[in-house]
């Protein structure tokens, strides 16, 4: 069996390097000697150089000889500050939430934002914290910001597809699937055409963006744009898009209720005396 050395090349930007001049202990093969304290100090100096652009540090899989280890297998040179910062860096496909400091997969950001919005709406504990969110505002369902993004709907093969040119966290998702809350896809927040904006016009397959509203924002939209609509009509519309308790459970905002409690509520609904999570109070702009 013949063994051969494997050569690996790693591109490292020059600003991530420092020149060193340690004493030569052996000339063949060339062996340089560092004192442990010097190497530890050098590691900290290097971190101060690169901390302004951490993402520029090349990634490399660990191996038997790298990173350097002590005889007992523990890592020889560890920068605690660098370790903490790098652990907080986003993984591939993740983006930072505008409302808190969490990094979330782009395809899951709509669910994450929904958790923030509904926590504020129903006065529930937001486990991720984040910035204060007044409950009666209209937030972008993709990124959670207010008044920054325009979302419209495009007709394609008899299906409406959400489209946004200016939201950095926009992504395509199945509108039909989003109609029902599930554990894997908890949020039902989706852009729809307002049922009362009957003068919606189509232009090149797109719907006028002023008539497109996220379902979570529908109560506020109706309160601001359709003051003359009857309360019964408003209530009927809101019932179609109300947030049920299952959605809050799937988003991690509430604990699932016991079987006994659920059966009791079912009997209440059958008697017509249940209390649901309708948006009626939000429709009045409260």
Short mmCIF file of C-alpha atoms in Angstrom, two decimals:
data_model
loop_
_atom_site.label_atom_id
_atom_site.label_comp_id
_atom_site.label_asym_id
_atom_site.label_seq_id
_atom_site.Cartn_x
_atom_site.Cartn_y
_atom_site.Cartn_z
CA UNK A 1 0.00 0.00 0.00
CA UNK A 2 1.48 3.31 -1.08
CA UNK A 3 0.75 6.46 0.87
CA UNK A 4 0.99 9.91 -0.65
CA UNK A 5 0.67 13.37 0.79
CA UNK A 6 -2.50 15.24 -0.05
CA UNK A 7 -2.04 18.88 -0.87
CA UNK A 8 -4.88 21.29 -0.13
CA UNK A 9 -4.97 24.90 -1.24
CA UNK A 10 -7.00 27.47 0.65
CA UNK A 11 -7.38 31.03 -0.65
CA UNK A 12 -6.90 33.51 2.19
CA UNK A 13 -7.22 37.30 1.68
CA UNK A 14 -3.95 39.06 2.48
CA UNK A 15 -5.53 41.29 5.12
CA UNK A 16 -6.29 38.17 7.17
CA UNK A 17 -2.58 37.35 7.50
CA UNK A 18 0.38 38.61 9.54
CA UNK A 19 4.10 38.11 8.96
CA UNK A 20 5.99 36.32 11.72
CA UNK A 21 9.69 35.64 12.31
CA UNK A 22 10.10 32.85 14.88
CA UNK A 23 13.44 31.20 15.58
CA UNK A 24 14.51 28.32 13.34
CA UNK A 25 15.15 25.16 15.37
CA UNK A 26 15.87 22.74 12.54
CA UNK A 27 16.87 23.42 8.96
CA UNK A 28 15.86 20.08 7.45
CA UNK A 29 12.99 19.75 7.52
CA UNK A 30 12.37 23.40 8.28
CA UNK A 31 11.00 23.63 11.81
CA UNK A 32 9.99 26.89 13.45
CA UNK A 33 9.48 27.26 17.16
CA UNK A 34 6.82 29.38 18.87
CA UNK A 35 6.28 29.77 22.54
CA UNK A 36 2.70 28.98 23.53
CA UNK A 37 2.14 32.46 24.96
CA UNK A 38 3.33 34.01 21.69
CA UNK A 39 0.95 31.88 19.62
CA UNK A 40 -1.96 32.73 21.89
CA UNK A 41 -1.16 36.44 21.64
CA UNK A 42 -0.82 36.11 17.87
CA UNK A 43 -4.25 34.46 17.67
CA UNK A 44 -5.80 37.38 19.54
CA UNK A 45 -4.02 39.92 17.30
CA UNK A 46 -5.28 38.12 14.20
CA UNK A 47 -8.81 38.21 15.58
CA UNK A 48 -8.59 41.97 16.08
CA UNK A 49 -7.57 42.27 12.41
CA UNK A 50 -10.38 40.15 10.98
CA UNK A 51 -13.29 40.85 13.35
CA UNK A 52 -14.50 43.68 11.07
CA UNK A 53 -15.08 41.22 8.22
CA UNK A 54 -15.67 37.82 9.80
CA UNK A 55 -17.43 36.45 6.72
CA UNK A 56 -14.14 36.72 4.79
CA UNK A 57 -12.55 33.99 6.91
CA UNK A 58 -12.28 30.86 4.73
CA UNK A 59 -13.99 27.73 6.02
CA UNK A 60 -12.16 24.41 6.15
CA UNK A 61 -13.12 20.97 7.39
CA UNK A 62 -11.29 19.75 10.47
CA UNK A 63 -8.78 16.94 10.07
CA UNK A 64 -6.24 15.01 12.16
CA UNK A 65 -3.69 17.82 12.00
CA UNK A 66 -5.96 20.84 11.80
CA UNK A 67 -6.84 22.73 13.86
CA UNK A 68 -3.83 22.27 16.13
CA UNK A 69 -4.46 20.24 19.26
CA UNK A 70 -2.65 19.44 22.47
CA UNK A 71 -1.49 15.91 23.32
CA UNK A 72 -4.82 15.27 25.12
CA UNK A 73 -6.85 16.20 22.04
CA UNK A 74 -8.08 19.60 23.24
CA UNK A 75 -7.82 22.59 20.90
CA UNK A 76 -4.52 24.38 21.36
CA UNK A 77 -5.45 27.94 20.43
CA UNK A 78 -8.98 29.19 20.95
CA UNK A 79 -10.15 32.78 20.78
CA UNK A 80 -13.22 32.91 23.00
CA UNK A 81 -14.46 36.16 21.46
CA UNK A 82 -14.02 34.83 17.92
CA UNK A 83 -15.71 31.55 18.80
CA UNK A 84 -18.80 33.31 20.15
CA UNK A 85 -19.08 35.64 17.15
CA UNK A 86 -18.65 32.90 14.56
CA UNK A 87 -21.23 30.69 16.27
CA UNK A 88 -23.75 33.52 15.80
CA UNK A 89 -23.06 33.85 12.08
CA UNK A 90 -25.92 32.77 9.81
CA UNK A 91 -25.79 29.35 8.23
CA UNK A 92 -26.23 28.98 4.49
CA UNK A 93 -29.69 30.19 3.43
CA UNK A 94 -30.34 32.07 6.67
CA UNK A 95 -31.23 35.76 6.97
CA UNK A 96 -31.44 38.00 10.02
CA UNK A 97 -34.89 38.94 11.31
CA UNK A 98 -35.55 42.69 11.22
CA UNK A 99 -37.59 42.37 14.42
CA UNK A 100 -35.15 40.41 16.59
CA UNK A 101 -31.58 39.15 16.36
CA UNK A 102 -32.49 35.62 15.23
CA UNK A 103 -31.18 34.07 12.02
CA UNK A 104 -33.86 32.15 10.15
CA UNK A 105 -33.99 30.19 6.91
CA UNK A 106 -35.51 32.47 4.27
CA UNK A 107 -38.25 29.95 3.52
CA UNK A 108 -39.23 30.02 7.22
CA UNK A 109 -39.09 33.79 7.73
CA UNK A 110 -42.82 34.23 6.98
CA UNK A 111 -43.64 31.82 9.82
CA UNK A 112 -41.14 33.57 12.10
CA UNK A 113 -42.57 37.03 11.34
CA UNK A 114 -46.09 35.69 11.90
CA UNK A 115 -45.07 34.64 15.40
CA UNK A 116 -43.98 38.22 16.17
CA UNK A 117 -47.13 39.76 14.68
CA UNK A 118 -49.60 37.47 16.45
CA UNK A 119 -47.77 37.72 19.77
CA UNK A 120 -48.27 41.48 19.61
CA UNK A 121 -51.87 41.18 18.41
CA UNK A 122 -53.07 38.84 21.11
CA UNK A 123 -50.78 40.03 23.91
CA UNK A 124 -48.89 36.73 24.07
CA UNK A 125 -45.31 36.14 25.16
CA UNK A 126 -42.88 36.57 22.27
CA UNK A 127 -40.16 34.03 23.04
CA UNK A 128 -37.74 35.77 20.65
CA UNK A 129 -38.31 39.23 22.12
CA UNK A 130 -37.64 41.83 19.47
CA UNK A 131 -38.77 45.38 18.86
CA UNK A 132 -42.20 46.55 20.12
CA UNK A 133 -44.92 46.03 17.50
CA UNK A 134 -48.15 48.03 17.79
CA UNK A 135 -50.94 45.55 17.14
CA UNK A 136 -53.01 47.70 14.78
CA UNK A 137 -50.35 48.28 12.11
CA UNK A 138 -49.93 46.64 8.70
CA UNK A 139 -46.73 44.62 8.45
CA UNK A 140 -45.09 42.92 5.49
CA UNK A 141 -45.64 39.19 5.90
CA UNK A 142 -42.24 38.38 4.41
CA UNK A 143 -39.97 40.63 6.49
CA UNK A 144 -42.15 42.13 9.26
CA UNK A 145 -41.43 45.76 8.42
CA UNK A 146 -44.13 48.40 7.99
CA UNK A 147 -44.56 50.60 4.92
CA UNK A 148 -41.44 49.41 3.11
CA UNK A 149 -42.58 46.61 0.83
CA UNK A 150 -45.14 46.35 -1.95
CA UNK A 151 -46.62 42.92 -2.60
CA UNK A 152 -48.94 42.11 -5.46
CA UNK A 153 -50.42 38.98 -7.02
CA UNK A 154 -49.70 37.60 -10.45
CA UNK A 155 -52.03 35.23 -12.27
CA UNK A 156 -50.26 32.15 -13.60
CA UNK A 157 -52.09 29.07 -14.87
CA UNK A 158 -55.24 30.01 -12.97
CA UNK A 159 -53.24 30.36 -9.76
CA UNK A 160 -52.33 33.61 -8.00
CA UNK A 161 -48.65 33.92 -7.10
CA UNK A 162 -47.32 36.55 -4.67
CA UNK A 163 -44.78 38.90 -6.23
CA UNK A 164 -42.59 41.59 -4.66
CA UNK A 165 -39.80 43.58 -6.29
CA UNK A 166 -38.65 45.45 -3.21
CA UNK A 167 -38.89 43.07 -0.23
CA UNK A 168 -35.45 41.57 0.48
CA UNK A 169 -37.02 38.49 2.08
CA UNK A 170 -39.54 37.72 -0.65
CA UNK A 171 -39.75 34.11 -1.76
CA UNK A 172 -42.29 32.04 -3.67
CA UNK A 173 -44.58 29.85 -1.61
CA UNK A 174 -47.70 27.79 -2.25
CA UNK A 175 -50.71 29.98 -1.47
CA UNK A 176 -53.10 27.03 -1.35
CA UNK A 177 -50.98 25.24 1.24
CA UNK A 178 -50.79 28.41 3.35
CA UNK A 179 -54.58 28.48 3.74
CA UNK A 180 -54.36 25.87 6.50
CA UNK A 181 -52.06 25.90 9.52
CA UNK A 182 -49.87 22.84 10.06
CA UNK A 183 -46.91 22.02 12.30
CA UNK A 184 -44.50 22.27 9.36
CA UNK A 185 -46.18 25.36 7.91
CA UNK A 186 -47.88 27.13 10.83
CA UNK A 187 -48.60 30.57 9.35
CA UNK A 188 -51.72 31.24 7.28
CA UNK A 189 -50.64 34.83 6.61
CA UNK A 190 -50.73 35.31 2.84
CA UNK A 191 -51.48 38.11 0.38
CA UNK A 192 -55.04 38.11 -0.97
CA UNK A 193 -57.21 40.43 -3.00
CA UNK A 194 -59.49 42.38 -0.68
CA UNK A 195 -63.05 41.05 -1.18
CA UNK A 196 -64.46 44.59 -1.00
CA UNK A 197 -62.05 46.15 -3.48
CA UNK A 198 -64.38 45.16 -6.31
CA UNK A 199 -62.82 47.64 -8.74
CA UNK A 200 -59.55 45.67 -8.83
CA UNK A 201 -57.97 45.95 -12.23
CA UNK A 202 -55.49 43.59 -13.84
CA UNK A 203 -52.47 44.87 -15.70
CA UNK A 204 -50.26 42.35 -17.52
CA UNK A 205 -51.58 39.60 -15.29
CA UNK A 206 -50.91 41.54 -12.07
CA UNK A 207 -53.50 42.80 -9.61
CA UNK A 208 -53.39 46.41 -8.44
CA UNK A 209 -51.13 46.31 -5.37
CA UNK A 210 -53.42 48.72 -3.48
CA UNK A 211 -56.05 45.97 -3.45
CA UNK A 212 -53.69 43.27 -2.24
CA UNK A 213 -53.51 42.80 1.52
CA UNK A 214 -51.96 40.25 3.86
CA UNK A 215 -54.62 38.27 5.70
CA UNK A 216 -53.22 39.36 9.07
CA UNK A 217 -53.59 42.98 7.90
CA UNK A 218 -57.12 42.53 6.57
CA UNK A 219 -58.90 43.86 9.71
CA UNK A 220 -56.91 47.10 9.61
CA UNK A 221 -57.39 47.44 5.84
CA UNK A 222 -61.15 47.02 6.13
CA UNK A 223 -61.32 49.53 8.97
CA UNK A 224 -59.41 52.15 6.98
CA UNK A 225 -60.68 51.59 3.43
CA UNK A 226 -64.23 50.30 3.81
CA UNK A 227 -65.89 52.34 6.54
CA UNK A 228 -69.26 52.23 4.78
CA UNK A 229 -69.42 48.44 4.66
CA UNK A 230 -71.95 46.85 7.02
CA UNK A 231 -70.67 45.28 10.22
CA UNK A 232 -72.25 41.95 9.26
CA UNK A 233 -70.43 41.98 5.93
CA UNK A 234 -67.13 42.82 7.62
CA UNK A 235 -67.66 40.05 10.19
CA UNK A 236 -68.41 37.49 7.46
CA UNK A 237 -65.21 38.39 5.62
CA UNK A 238 -63.06 38.28 8.74
CA UNK A 239 -64.41 34.88 9.72
CA UNK A 240 -62.99 33.47 6.49
CA UNK A 241 -59.49 34.56 7.51
CA UNK A 242 -59.61 34.39 11.30
CA UNK A 243 -56.66 33.04 13.26
CA UNK A 244 -57.63 29.86 15.08
CA UNK A 245 -55.96 28.59 18.25
CA UNK A 246 -54.22 25.80 16.35
CA UNK A 247 -52.22 28.42 14.50
CA UNK A 248 -51.01 29.95 17.76
CA UNK A 249 -50.05 26.48 18.99
CA UNK A 250 -48.20 25.63 15.78
CA UNK A 251 -46.33 28.94 15.97
CA UNK A 252 -45.25 28.16 19.53
CA UNK A 253 -47.27 30.98 21.09
CA UNK A 254 -49.60 28.71 23.06
CA UNK A 255 -49.39 25.23 24.51
CA UNK A 256 -51.78 22.64 23.08
CA UNK A 257 -54.84 22.13 25.23
CA UNK A 258 -55.65 18.85 26.92
CA UNK A 259 -58.06 16.47 25.24
CA UNK A 260 -60.67 17.08 27.94
CA UNK A 261 -60.46 20.86 27.51
CA UNK A 262 -60.67 20.53 23.73
CA UNK A 263 -63.80 18.38 23.97
CA UNK A 264 -65.40 20.95 26.28
CA UNK A 265 -64.72 23.73 23.79
CA UNK A 266 -66.11 21.57 20.99
CA UNK A 267 -69.38 21.23 22.91
CA UNK A 268 -69.41 25.00 23.43
CA UNK A 269 -69.05 25.56 19.69
CA UNK A 270 -71.88 23.16 19.01
CA UNK A 271 -74.02 25.14 21.48
CA UNK A 272 -73.04 28.37 19.76
CA UNK A 273 -71.57 29.86 22.93
CA UNK A 274 -67.83 29.61 22.23
CA UNK A 275 -65.35 32.46 22.20
CA UNK A 276 -63.01 32.40 19.20
CA UNK A 277 -60.00 34.42 18.12
CA UNK A 278 -61.89 36.53 15.60
CA UNK A 279 -60.44 39.83 14.44
CA UNK A 280 -63.59 41.86 15.07
CA UNK A 281 -61.99 44.21 17.58
CA UNK A 282 -59.08 44.83 15.23
CA UNK A 283 -61.45 45.60 12.39
CA UNK A 284 -62.70 48.53 14.41
CA UNK A 285 -59.15 49.89 14.58
CA UNK A 286 -58.58 49.17 18.27
#
